[in-house]
Amino acid sequence: MTDTQKQNSKPEEKEVKKKKSGWRVARWFLIPVLLVLALAGGMVAGYVVLGKQDIGSVFQWSTWKHVYDLVFAS
């Protein structure tokens, strides 16, 4: 093969393994953490700021069971 033929020929295609970027992996952990933080922040803002209640009772199960019973009482 001459030099011109080598330059014009297509290179052999090799299988290239794509490496996952760090951001792509971080999204799997970062997004759920941000969603949980947003949920907790919304609960605190709604219960403490708007409801004018104690912050300690925000994360008690009985508080939210009572709220659920009020909303969905039949």
mmCIF file of C-alpha atoms in Angstrom:
data_model
loop_
_atom_site.group_PDB
_atom_site.id
_atom_site.type_symbol
_atom_site.label_atom_id
_atom_site.label_comp_id
_atom_site.label_asym_id
_atom_site.label_seq_id
_atom_site.Cartn_x
_atom_site.Cartn_y
_atom_site.Cartn_z
ATOM 1 C CA MET A 1 0.000 0.000 0.000
ATOM 2 C CA THR A 2 1.240 3.458 -0.810
ATOM 3 C CA ASP A 3 1.123 6.359 1.591
ATOM 4 C CA THR A 4 -1.871 7.863 -0.219
ATOM 5 C CA GLN A 5 -3.848 4.659 0.051
ATOM 6 C CA LYS A 6 -3.073 4.432 3.774
ATOM 7 C CA GLN A 7 -4.324 7.955 4.337
ATOM 8 C CA ASN A 8 -7.541 7.425 2.343
ATOM 9 C CA SER A 9 -8.435 4.072 3.876
ATOM 10 C CA LYS A 10 -10.794 4.074 6.828
ATOM 11 C CA PRO A 11 -9.235 3.149 10.134
ATOM 12 C CA GLU A 12 -10.468 -0.045 11.710
ATOM 13 C CA GLU A 13 -13.311 0.613 14.073
ATOM 14 C CA LYS A 14 -12.604 -0.500 17.604
ATOM 15 C CA GLU A 15 -15.162 -0.949 20.306
ATOM 16 C CA VAL A 16 -14.751 1.918 22.686
ATOM 17 C CA LYS A 17 -16.118 1.493 26.176
ATOM 18 C CA LYS A 18 -17.700 4.691 27.335
ATOM 19 C CA LYS A 19 -16.616 5.700 30.776
ATOM 20 C CA LYS A 20 -19.397 7.055 32.950
ATOM 21 C CA SER A 21 -18.739 10.566 34.018
ATOM 22 C CA GLY A 22 -18.562 11.447 37.684
ATOM 23 C CA TRP A 23 -21.531 13.775 37.355
ATOM 24 C CA ARG A 24 -23.715 11.025 35.935
ATOM 25 C CA VAL A 25 -22.982 8.788 38.905
ATOM 26 C CA ALA A 26 -23.355 11.661 41.362
ATOM 27 C CA ARG A 27 -26.829 12.432 40.033
ATOM 28 C CA TRP A 28 -28.060 9.040 41.231
ATOM 29 C CA PHE A 29 -27.119 10.038 44.770
ATOM 30 C CA LEU A 30 -27.471 13.805 44.667
ATOM 31 C CA ILE A 31 -31.029 14.076 43.336
ATOM 32 C CA PRO A 32 -32.658 11.813 45.967
ATOM 33 C CA VAL A 33 -30.749 13.592 48.736
ATOM 34 C CA LEU A 34 -31.918 16.974 47.456
ATOM 35 C CA LEU A 35 -35.509 15.717 47.240
ATOM 36 C CA VAL A 36 -35.425 14.505 50.847
ATOM 37 C CA LEU A 37 -33.930 17.815 51.985
ATOM 38 C CA ALA A 38 -36.633 19.714 50.093
ATOM 39 C CA LEU A 39 -39.317 17.570 51.727
ATOM 40 C CA ALA A 40 -37.874 18.166 55.196
ATOM 41 C CA GLY A 41 -37.528 21.895 54.521
ATOM 42 C CA GLY A 42 -41.106 22.099 53.320
ATOM 43 C CA MET A 43 -42.371 20.256 56.384
ATOM 44 C CA VAL A 44 -40.470 22.589 58.691
ATOM 45 C CA ALA A 45 -41.580 25.705 56.824
ATOM 46 C CA GLY A 46 -45.206 24.633 56.758
ATOM 47 C CA TYR A 47 -45.427 23.354 60.303
ATOM 48 C CA VAL A 48 -43.192 25.825 62.139
ATOM 49 C CA VAL A 49 -43.519 29.048 60.152
ATOM 50 C CA LEU A 50 -47.101 28.817 58.942
ATOM 51 C CA GLY A 51 -48.502 26.647 61.726
ATOM 52 C CA LYS A 52 -46.538 28.369 64.506
ATOM 53 C CA GLN A 53 -45.781 25.051 66.221
ATOM 54 C CA ASP A 54 -42.678 23.656 67.912
ATOM 55 C CA ILE A 55 -39.923 22.428 65.571
ATOM 56 C CA GLY A 56 -39.412 19.316 67.694
ATOM 57 C CA SER A 57 -42.777 17.875 66.778
ATOM 58 C CA VAL A 58 -42.249 18.228 63.035
ATOM 59 C CA PHE A 59 -40.479 14.893 62.707
ATOM 60 C CA GLN A 60 -42.705 12.884 65.049
ATOM 61 C CA TRP A 61 -44.818 10.204 63.402
ATOM 62 C CA SER A 62 -47.855 10.972 65.572
ATOM 63 C CA THR A 63 -47.989 14.545 64.272
ATOM 64 C CA TRP A 64 -48.250 13.473 60.640
ATOM 65 C CA LYS A 65 -50.643 10.650 61.447
ATOM 66 C CA HIS A 66 -52.910 13.252 63.051
ATOM 67 C CA VAL A 67 -52.616 15.519 59.990
ATOM 68 C CA TYR A 68 -53.409 12.569 57.697
ATOM 69 C CA ASP A 69 -56.448 11.681 59.809
ATOM 70 C CA LEU A 70 -57.685 15.282 59.601
ATOM 71 C CA VAL A 71 -57.280 15.495 55.838
ATOM 72 C CA PHE A 72 -58.629 12.071 54.917
ATOM 73 C CA ALA A 73 -61.268 11.626 57.663
ATOM 74 C CA SER A 74 -64.493 10.150 56.436
#
